[in-house]
Short mmCIF file of C-alpha atoms in Angstrom, two decimals:
data_model
loop_
_atom_site.label_atom_id
_atom_site.label_comp_id
_atom_site.label_asym_id
_atom_site.label_seq_id
_atom_site.Cartn_x
_atom_site.Cartn_y
_atom_site.Cartn_z
CA MET A 1 98.64 87.96 149.49
CA GLN A 2 99.63 84.42 149.20
CA LEU A 3 100.89 84.94 145.73
CA LEU A 4 103.90 86.72 147.11
CA ASP A 5 104.70 84.35 149.69
CA GLY A 6 108.42 83.00 150.08
CA THR A 7 107.26 79.39 148.59
CA LEU A 8 106.63 81.02 145.11
CA LEU A 9 109.75 83.32 144.96
CA PRO A 10 112.24 80.76 143.72
CA VAL A 11 109.47 79.30 141.42
CA VAL A 12 108.04 82.34 139.67
CA VAL A 13 109.93 85.58 140.58
CA LEU A 14 113.40 84.60 140.44
CA PRO A 15 112.91 82.53 137.02
CA ALA A 16 111.05 85.49 135.73
CA LEU A 17 113.96 87.92 136.70
CA ALA A 18 116.63 85.63 135.10
CA ALA A 19 114.63 85.28 131.71
CA CYS A 20 114.58 89.26 131.63
CA VAL A 21 118.43 89.38 132.40
CA GLY A 22 118.89 86.99 129.88
CA LEU A 23 116.85 88.55 127.08
CA VAL A 24 118.73 92.03 127.87
CA ALA A 25 122.16 90.25 127.50
CA LEU A 26 120.98 88.63 124.32
CA LEU A 27 119.73 91.82 123.02
CA LEU A 28 122.83 93.69 123.52
CA SER A 29 125.45 91.02 122.63
CA ARG A 30 123.56 88.80 120.07
CA PRO A 31 120.74 90.92 118.47
CA ARG A 32 120.30 88.67 115.45
CA ILE A 33 119.26 86.01 117.61
CA TRP A 34 116.90 88.10 119.82
CA LEU A 35 115.56 89.24 116.38
CA ALA A 36 115.06 85.63 115.27
CA MET A 37 113.10 84.94 118.39
CA PHE A 38 110.83 87.97 117.64
CA MET A 39 110.38 86.65 113.93
CA ALA A 40 109.53 83.22 115.45
CA THR A 41 107.27 84.47 118.08
CA VAL A 42 105.11 87.02 115.93
CA PRO A 43 103.19 84.33 114.21
CA PHE A 44 102.10 82.75 117.12
CA PHE A 45 101.51 85.93 118.91
CA ALA A 46 99.40 87.30 116.20
CA SER A 47 96.90 84.23 116.51
CA ASP A 48 93.86 85.77 118.02
CA THR A 49 92.48 83.50 120.87
CA GLY A 50 89.03 84.69 120.66
CA GLN A 51 89.05 85.48 124.46
CA GLY A 52 90.54 88.95 124.74
CA LEU A 53 94.00 89.65 125.76
CA THR A 54 95.13 86.61 127.89
CA ALA A 55 97.83 86.35 130.32
CA SER A 56 100.25 84.79 127.96
CA GLU A 57 99.44 87.44 125.12
CA ALA A 58 99.94 90.23 127.59
CA ILE A 59 103.45 89.04 128.68
CA THR A 60 104.59 88.19 125.02
CA GLY A 61 103.42 91.70 123.94
CA GLY A 62 104.97 93.41 126.92
CA VAL A 63 108.25 91.63 126.17
CA LEU A 64 108.19 92.54 122.43
CA LEU A 65 107.59 96.36 122.98
CA SER A 66 109.77 96.65 125.84
CA SER A 67 112.62 94.94 123.96
CA ILE A 68 112.29 97.27 120.74
CA ALA A 69 112.36 100.30 123.39
CA LEU A 70 115.55 98.85 124.97
CA TRP A 71 117.12 98.41 121.46
CA PHE A 72 116.34 102.17 120.39
CA ALA A 73 117.72 103.19 123.65
CA TRP A 74 120.84 101.25 123.23
CA HIS A 75 121.42 102.02 119.69
CA LEU A 76 121.35 105.83 120.33
CA ALA A 77 123.38 105.52 123.36
CA SER A 78 126.02 103.66 121.49
CA ASN A 79 126.03 106.57 118.82
CA LYS A 80 126.14 103.96 115.81
CA GLY A 81 124.67 106.41 113.56
CA PRO A 82 121.30 107.78 112.50
CA LEU A 83 118.29 105.40 111.96
CA LEU A 84 116.12 107.76 110.14
CA ARG A 85 117.81 107.57 106.73
CA SER A 86 115.06 108.27 104.33
CA TRP A 87 111.54 110.03 103.97
CA ALA A 88 110.03 106.56 104.72
CA ASP A 89 111.83 106.39 107.76
CA PHE A 90 110.75 109.74 108.88
CA LEU A 91 107.22 109.52 108.15
CA LEU A 92 106.85 105.97 109.73
CA VAL A 93 108.23 107.23 113.12
CA THR A 94 106.05 110.58 112.78
CA PHE A 95 102.89 108.49 112.19
CA ILE A 96 103.42 106.19 115.54
CA ILE A 97 104.15 109.23 117.36
CA VAL A 98 101.21 111.58 116.05
CA ALA A 99 98.96 108.39 116.55
CA VAL A 100 99.31 109.22 120.32
CA LEU A 101 97.48 112.27 120.02
CA ASN A 102 94.58 110.09 119.42
CA VAL A 103 94.11 109.28 122.79
CA GLY A 104 92.36 112.51 123.48
CA ILE A 105 89.75 111.55 120.94
CA ALA A 106 89.24 108.29 122.18
CA LEU A 107 88.53 109.18 125.70
CA ALA A 108 86.03 111.77 124.41
CA ASN A 109 84.22 109.16 122.67
CA GLY A 110 84.09 106.95 125.75
CA ILE A 111 86.79 104.33 124.82
CA GLU A 112 88.53 102.46 127.54
CA ILE A 113 92.25 103.81 127.92
CA PHE A 114 93.55 100.19 128.04
CA GLY A 115 92.06 99.07 124.78
CA TRP A 116 93.32 102.07 123.07
CA ILE A 117 96.99 101.37 124.49
CA VAL A 118 96.72 97.86 123.17
CA ASP A 119 95.58 98.96 119.64
CA TRP A 120 98.14 101.77 119.64
CA SER A 121 100.93 99.23 120.71
CA TYR A 122 100.15 97.17 117.56
CA PHE A 123 101.80 100.23 115.54
CA VAL A 124 105.07 99.82 117.73
CA LEU A 125 105.59 96.63 116.33
CA MET A 126 106.34 98.33 112.78
CA LEU A 127 109.50 99.88 114.57
CA TYR A 128 111.12 96.47 114.29
CA TYR A 129 111.86 97.44 110.67
CA PHE A 130 114.80 99.43 112.08
CA PRO A 131 116.70 96.54 113.81
CA LEU A 132 116.13 94.06 111.05
CA ARG A 133 117.67 96.52 108.65
CA GLU A 134 120.49 97.17 110.84
CA GLU A 135 121.29 93.78 111.95
CA PHE A 136 120.69 91.62 108.75
CA GLY A 137 121.77 94.28 106.10
CA LYS A 138 125.26 94.71 106.85
CA ASP A 139 126.68 92.06 104.33
CA LEU A 140 125.80 89.16 102.33
CA ALA A 141 126.55 86.76 105.30
CA SER A 142 123.82 88.37 107.55
CA LEU A 143 121.34 88.45 104.62
CA LYS A 144 121.93 84.72 104.14
CA GLN A 145 121.03 84.47 107.89
CA PHE A 146 118.01 86.45 107.29
CA VAL A 147 116.71 84.22 104.45
CA SER A 148 117.49 81.08 106.36
CA ILE A 149 115.51 82.29 109.37
CA ILE A 150 112.60 83.11 107.08
CA GLY A 151 112.73 79.55 105.69
CA ILE A 152 112.89 77.87 109.16
CA ILE A 153 110.21 79.93 110.54
CA SER A 154 107.85 79.39 107.52
CA LEU A 155 108.38 75.63 107.53
CA ILE A 156 107.57 75.53 111.10
CA MET A 157 104.59 77.49 110.84
CA SER A 158 103.18 75.53 107.61
CA VAL A 159 103.67 72.23 109.44
CA GLN A 160 101.87 73.44 112.63
CA SER A 161 99.00 74.98 110.45
CA ALA A 162 98.69 71.53 108.58
CA LEU A 163 98.53 69.55 111.89
CA ASN A 164 95.89 71.97 113.38
CA PHE A 165 93.62 71.63 110.30
CA ARG A 166 93.86 67.91 110.49
CA ASN A 167 93.11 67.75 114.20
CA ARG A 168 90.16 70.19 113.78
CA LEU A 169 88.97 68.13 110.87
CA ALA A 170 89.10 64.99 112.95
CA GLU A 171 86.78 66.32 115.58
CA ASN A 172 83.53 64.87 114.66
CA LEU A 173 83.41 65.62 110.94
CA VAL A 174 79.98 65.22 109.80
CA TYR A 175 78.88 68.03 107.36
CA ALA A 176 81.03 69.41 104.42
CA TYR A 177 80.97 72.95 105.71
CA GLN A 178 83.16 71.65 108.72
CA ILE A 179 86.02 71.49 106.22
CA VAL A 180 86.10 75.17 105.74
CA ALA A 181 85.28 75.84 109.34
CA SER A 182 88.68 74.07 110.02
CA ARG A 183 90.84 76.18 108.17
CA SER A 184 93.14 79.17 109.66
CA THR A 185 93.28 82.11 107.36
CA LEU A 186 95.28 84.35 109.70
CA LEU A 187 98.74 83.30 108.47
CA GLY A 188 97.82 83.11 104.88
CA PRO A 189 99.74 86.28 104.01
CA PHE A 190 102.70 84.93 105.59
CA PHE A 191 102.78 81.61 103.74
CA LEU A 192 102.14 83.44 100.57
CA LEU A 193 105.31 85.69 101.19
CA ALA A 194 107.34 82.48 101.91
CA VAL A 195 106.10 80.77 98.76
CA CYS A 196 107.11 84.01 96.83
CA ILE A 197 110.71 83.78 98.04
CA SER A 198 111.44 80.21 98.57
CA LEU A 199 109.99 79.20 94.86
CA ILE A 200 112.23 81.69 93.51
CA LEU A 201 115.31 80.58 95.19
CA ALA A 202 114.46 76.77 94.38
CA VAL A 203 114.75 77.52 90.53
CA THR A 204 117.75 79.95 90.70
CA ALA A 205 119.89 78.40 93.16
CA GLU A 206 122.83 76.24 91.70
CA GLU A 207 123.91 74.67 95.03
CA ARG A 208 122.07 71.40 95.41
CA ARG A 209 121.47 71.52 99.11
CA THR A 210 119.93 75.23 98.82
CA LYS A 211 117.80 74.10 95.92
CA ILE A 212 116.28 71.12 97.88
CA LEU A 213 115.91 72.89 101.01
CA ALA A 214 113.91 75.88 99.01
CA PHE A 215 111.92 73.37 97.09
CA LEU A 216 110.73 71.87 100.40
CA ILE A 217 109.98 75.09 102.01
CA SER A 218 108.00 76.06 99.08
CA VAL A 219 105.96 72.92 98.95
CA ALA A 220 105.07 73.21 102.66
CA ASN A 221 103.99 76.84 102.30
CA LEU A 222 101.93 75.95 99.21
CA ALA A 223 100.18 73.22 100.92
CA ALA A 224 99.45 75.40 104.06
CA LEU A 225 98.37 78.23 101.59
CA ALA A 226 95.88 75.67 99.91
CA LEU A 227 94.51 74.89 103.55
CA THR A 228 93.28 78.25 104.31
CA PHE A 229 90.50 78.20 101.66
CA THR A 230 90.99 81.81 100.99
CA ARG A 231 90.25 82.82 97.23
CA THR A 232 92.11 86.08 97.40
CA ILE A 233 95.15 84.57 98.66
CA TRP A 234 95.03 81.68 95.96
CA VAL A 235 94.51 84.35 93.17
CA PHE A 236 97.22 86.41 94.46
CA ALA A 237 99.53 83.43 94.50
CA VAL A 238 99.05 82.63 90.84
CA ALA A 239 99.57 86.37 90.09
CA CYS A 240 102.87 86.65 92.14
CA ILE A 241 104.21 83.55 90.60
CA GLY A 242 103.40 84.89 87.19
CA LEU A 243 104.79 88.25 88.02
CA SER A 244 107.99 86.74 89.26
CA MET A 245 108.59 84.92 85.97
CA LEU A 246 108.97 88.32 84.17
CA PHE A 247 112.46 88.61 86.12
CA LEU A 248 113.73 85.21 85.59
CA ARG A 249 115.59 83.53 82.92
CA TYR A 250 113.53 81.37 80.39
CA ARG A 251 115.43 78.19 81.97
CA ASP A 252 114.32 79.20 85.29
CA ASN A 253 110.74 79.78 84.26
CA LEU A 254 110.37 76.46 82.80
CA ARG A 255 111.91 74.88 85.98
CA MET A 256 109.47 76.64 87.84
CA MET A 257 106.31 75.63 85.73
CA THR A 258 107.62 72.08 85.92
CA ARG A 259 107.96 71.97 89.29
CA LEU A 260 104.33 73.43 90.19
CA VAL A 261 103.00 71.05 87.87
CA VAL A 262 104.68 68.07 89.80
CA ILE A 263 103.59 69.45 93.08
CA ALA A 264 99.91 69.84 92.10
CA VAL A 265 99.78 66.45 90.71
CA PHE A 266 101.42 64.96 93.79
CA ALA A 267 99.28 66.62 96.15
CA PHE A 268 96.07 65.69 94.62
CA ALA A 269 97.31 62.15 94.28
CA ALA A 270 98.32 62.15 97.79
CA ALA A 271 95.25 63.74 99.40
CA TYR A 272 93.00 61.31 97.13
CA THR A 273 94.64 58.36 98.31
CA TYR A 274 94.83 59.49 101.96
CA ASN A 275 90.89 60.24 101.83
CA PRO A 276 89.20 60.19 98.42
CA ARG A 277 85.64 61.33 99.95
CA ILE A 278 87.19 64.62 101.62
CA THR A 279 89.31 65.35 98.81
CA SER A 280 86.20 65.18 96.33
CA VAL A 281 84.28 67.18 98.69
CA ILE A 282 87.06 69.75 98.98
CA VAL A 283 87.50 70.12 95.12
CA ALA A 284 83.58 70.73 94.68
CA MET A 285 83.77 73.26 97.37
CA VAL A 286 86.71 75.10 95.73
CA LYS A 287 84.67 75.35 92.64
CA THR A 288 81.72 76.68 94.17
CA ARG A 289 83.76 79.43 96.17
CA PHE A 290 85.37 80.71 92.91
CA ALA A 291 81.91 80.56 91.27
CA SER A 292 80.32 82.63 93.93
CA SER A 293 83.19 85.17 93.42
CA THR A 294 81.38 86.06 90.06
CA GLN A 295 78.25 86.93 91.63
CA LEU A 296 78.93 90.10 93.09
CA SER A 297 75.26 90.89 93.89
CA GLY A 298 73.51 88.29 95.98
CA GLY A 299 75.88 85.43 95.65
CA ASP A 300 79.06 86.24 97.26
CA ARG A 301 78.25 87.22 100.91
CA SER A 302 81.70 88.40 101.89
CA PHE A 303 81.79 90.77 99.05
CA GLU A 304 78.18 92.25 100.14
CA THR A 305 79.44 92.34 103.72
CA ARG A 306 82.29 94.54 102.84
CA VAL A 307 80.20 96.69 100.89
CA ILE A 308 77.60 97.38 103.55
CA GLU A 309 80.29 97.58 106.22
CA VAL A 310 82.46 100.44 104.43
CA ASN A 311 79.35 102.43 103.62
CA ASP A 312 78.67 102.23 107.44
CA VAL A 313 82.14 103.25 108.21
CA LEU A 314 82.03 106.00 105.93
CA ARG A 315 79.27 107.69 107.51
CA LYS A 316 81.16 107.79 110.87
CA VAL A 317 84.41 109.04 108.80
CA ARG A 318 82.55 112.04 107.51
CA GLN A 319 81.41 113.14 111.20
CA ALA A 320 85.28 113.08 111.87
CA PRO A 321 87.39 113.10 108.94
CA LEU A 322 90.38 115.04 110.58
CA GLY A 323 90.91 113.48 113.96
CA GLY A 324 88.96 110.16 113.39
CA ASN A 325 86.91 108.45 116.06
CA GLY A 326 89.72 107.03 118.26
CA LEU A 327 91.29 103.67 118.06
CA ARG A 328 88.90 100.79 119.00
CA ALA A 329 86.22 102.74 118.00
CA THR A 330 82.86 101.16 117.06
CA PHE A 331 80.21 101.14 114.67
CA VAL A 332 76.85 99.38 113.83
CA THR A 333 76.73 97.33 110.62
CA TRP A 334 74.47 94.67 109.11
CA ALA A 335 76.11 91.29 108.52
CA PRO A 336 74.29 89.56 105.50
CA ILE A 337 75.75 86.07 106.55
CA ASP A 338 74.50 86.22 110.34
CA GLN A 339 71.25 88.22 109.11
CA ALA A 340 71.89 90.55 112.33
CA HIS A 341 73.32 93.83 113.07
CA HIS A 342 76.67 93.89 114.84
CA ILE A 343 78.51 96.51 116.95
CA THR A 344 82.09 95.95 116.02
CA SER A 345 85.54 98.04 115.67
CA TYR A 346 87.05 95.76 113.07
CA VAL A 347 86.75 97.02 109.33
CA HIS A 348 87.82 94.66 106.39
CA ILE A 349 88.97 97.34 104.17
CA GLY A 350 92.04 98.60 106.23
CA TYR A 351 92.43 101.74 104.52
CA VAL A 352 89.02 103.03 105.25
CA GLY A 353 89.24 101.45 108.82
CA LEU A 354 92.44 103.37 109.61
CA ILE A 355 91.05 106.66 108.55
CA HIS A 356 87.95 106.05 110.73
CA LYS A 357 90.04 105.47 113.79
CA VAL A 358 93.06 107.91 113.41
CA GLY A 359 91.67 110.54 110.94
CA LEU A 360 92.67 111.33 107.23
CA PRO A 361 95.81 113.36 108.00
CA THR A 362 97.47 110.92 110.19
CA SER A 363 96.39 108.07 107.82
CA LEU A 364 98.17 109.82 104.91
CA LEU A 365 101.27 109.55 106.95
CA MET A 366 101.19 105.92 106.86
CA PHE A 367 99.92 105.55 103.16
CA ALA A 368 102.70 107.60 102.21
CA VAL A 369 105.20 105.21 103.83
CA ILE A 370 103.50 102.42 101.96
CA VAL A 371 103.77 104.19 98.69
CA ILE A 372 107.53 105.32 99.09
CA PHE A 373 108.34 101.26 100.16
CA ALA A 374 106.26 100.20 96.96
CA TYR A 375 108.29 102.41 94.58
CA ARG A 376 111.48 101.05 96.39
CA SER A 377 110.53 97.48 96.01
CA ILE A 378 110.13 97.89 92.09
CA ARG A 379 113.76 99.48 92.02
CA VAL A 380 115.38 96.63 94.00
CA ALA A 381 113.39 93.91 91.93
CA TRP A 382 115.01 95.79 88.67
CA LEU A 383 118.37 95.89 90.35
CA SER A 384 118.35 92.41 91.12
CA ARG A 385 118.80 91.63 87.32
CA ALA A 386 122.33 92.42 87.29
CA PRO A 387 124.81 89.82 86.77
CA ASN A 388 126.53 88.02 89.49
CA VAL A 389 123.89 89.08 92.14
CA ASP A 390 123.92 86.47 94.98
CA VAL A 391 120.73 84.00 94.41
CA ARG A 392 119.39 84.73 98.07
CA LEU A 393 119.78 88.46 97.46
CA LYS A 394 117.82 88.13 94.20
CA ALA A 395 115.15 85.87 95.68
CA LEU A 396 114.39 88.19 98.56
CA ALA A 397 114.50 91.23 96.28
CA ILE A 398 112.05 89.67 93.70
CA GLY A 399 110.01 87.84 96.26
CA THR A 400 109.34 90.82 98.13
CA PHE A 401 108.36 93.13 95.17
CA VAL A 402 106.06 90.42 93.61
CA TYR A 403 104.32 90.05 96.96
CA TYR A 404 103.80 93.69 97.63
CA PRO A 405 100.57 94.06 95.53
CA ALA A 406 99.24 91.04 97.39
CA MET A 407 99.95 92.97 100.66
CA LEU A 408 98.14 95.94 99.32
CA ALA A 409 95.16 93.75 98.36
CA VAL A 410 95.34 91.84 101.93
CA ILE A 411 95.06 95.57 103.53
CA PHE A 412 92.04 96.26 101.35
CA MET A 413 90.45 92.63 102.39
CA SER A 414 91.43 92.17 105.84
CA GLY A 415 92.30 95.57 107.52
CA MET A 416 95.98 94.93 108.84
CA PHE A 417 96.64 98.25 110.56
CA ASP A 418 94.71 97.32 113.68
CA GLN A 419 96.01 93.72 113.86
CA ARG A 420 99.31 92.21 115.27
CA HIS A 421 100.21 90.09 112.34
CA GLY A 422 99.58 93.00 109.97
CA ASN A 423 102.02 95.70 111.68
CA ALA A 424 104.82 92.95 112.08
CA LEU A 425 104.36 91.87 108.29
CA PHE A 426 105.06 95.73 107.65
CA ALA A 427 108.22 95.68 109.69
CA PHE A 428 109.40 92.75 107.77
CA MET A 429 108.61 93.99 104.28
CA PHE A 430 110.06 97.21 104.94
CA ALA A 431 113.12 95.62 106.25
CA SER A 432 113.46 93.34 103.39
CA ILE A 433 113.37 96.11 101.02
CA ALA A 434 115.99 98.16 102.79
CA ILE A 435 118.17 95.38 103.02
CA CYS A 436 118.20 94.56 99.54
CA GLU A 437 118.47 98.29 98.61
CA GLY A 438 121.66 98.41 100.73
CA LEU A 439 123.47 95.28 99.12
CA LEU A 440 122.41 95.50 95.66
CA PRO A 441 124.50 97.51 92.96
CA LYS A 442 123.43 101.17 93.31
CA ARG A 443 122.97 101.62 89.60
CA ASP A 444 122.11 99.39 86.72
CA GLU A 445 123.99 100.64 83.72
CA SER A 446 121.31 99.56 81.27
CA LEU A 447 119.04 102.34 82.75
CA PRO A 448 119.02 105.53 80.91
CA ALA A 449 119.55 107.50 84.11
CA PRO A 450 119.79 106.56 87.86
CA LEU A 451 116.68 106.36 89.72
CA PRO A 452 116.45 108.28 93.15
CA SER A 453 116.91 106.53 96.24
CA GLY A 454 114.38 108.17 98.31
CA GLU A 455 117.19 109.30 101.03
CA LEU A 456 116.73 112.44 103.06
CA GLN A 457 118.92 115.33 101.80
#
């Protein structure tokens, strides 16, 4: 084996060992920096190469999973207090543990063990909720770091997404459909979440520097969101912004509407100046895409695909409702767009897809977690209306709440449970809600009675 000869030892093995030691030291001594690296890595790790599990993806995934395992071991060994503080925490961990039993069903159905392990490992990404909550929920200073990291990472992602779109568009653009084909939809949910938080911060912050930075971040993410050409995300962007206005003062709402109009006018003017032909084509395509949404029979092929797909999956669910068919279980479905039958394991409607793979009882554990955090998101948004609440805390609380319905819809449209970015997004959302819950006033005196906290008794 020449790969292990002495010439490669100092080039490959020693740097790899040094990197591992450095990561462990960072995790133990500076966990917030380690978590910032996790948050920065996930969006790029989440991008599917379309070529299976590559070496870089395997290494990155291994580092992420081993890191969270090491953090749990270190936290428990340090006796820093209980991690399971609510029913949601308990049900989340129970779901991941119980899902291990699904391996027997998967093997019985002929699913390869390696593929099953890869899909189950995506659930483990949700456990990053615990270190995010513990490290960034200590005080307002740590929360400000959390919001700043979110802003920086979302800005980097939006700029990279725009550059990738431009590069793909520049490669032999001939037909109009190539404009949509050049889009990248995967990071759309991340962009929408960043818009929800940064736009609220931009109109509520009093400090000029914070206001300007939040405005720039919201503009960048709105642009990246527009370039996804995803109708569902666009519609929910409008809905999320409208919902957030219910929690803001009249003056803040006026500022928000003014800024959005300015952004829209400036963006259209800049795009038309840069390339009027492509801009005109894009405007026409946007109108066509929204018009097709009203034609649920014979017009919107995406909707038709989901209807056919879910009917095919439900037949499999009825055959094994309790234990499921195993992670990465496949089924046969008709694709109207391709006019062909496909064998696939991906289900657009994530709720049905999870039941198909792990069964109804196990799925209900995860659904319960989502419902509990949905209630808690409403509670933190309401409590953030109290006077003298830090603007970053208010932006995170309201932004997370108004985004939550969009997340539920994204699960319905793109099946997040069996994807890397989906489970990482769950971890972030749950952590944001828990952080706000810990730092906001425990009770709003304007309420007639205190609301339950969902804590384990």
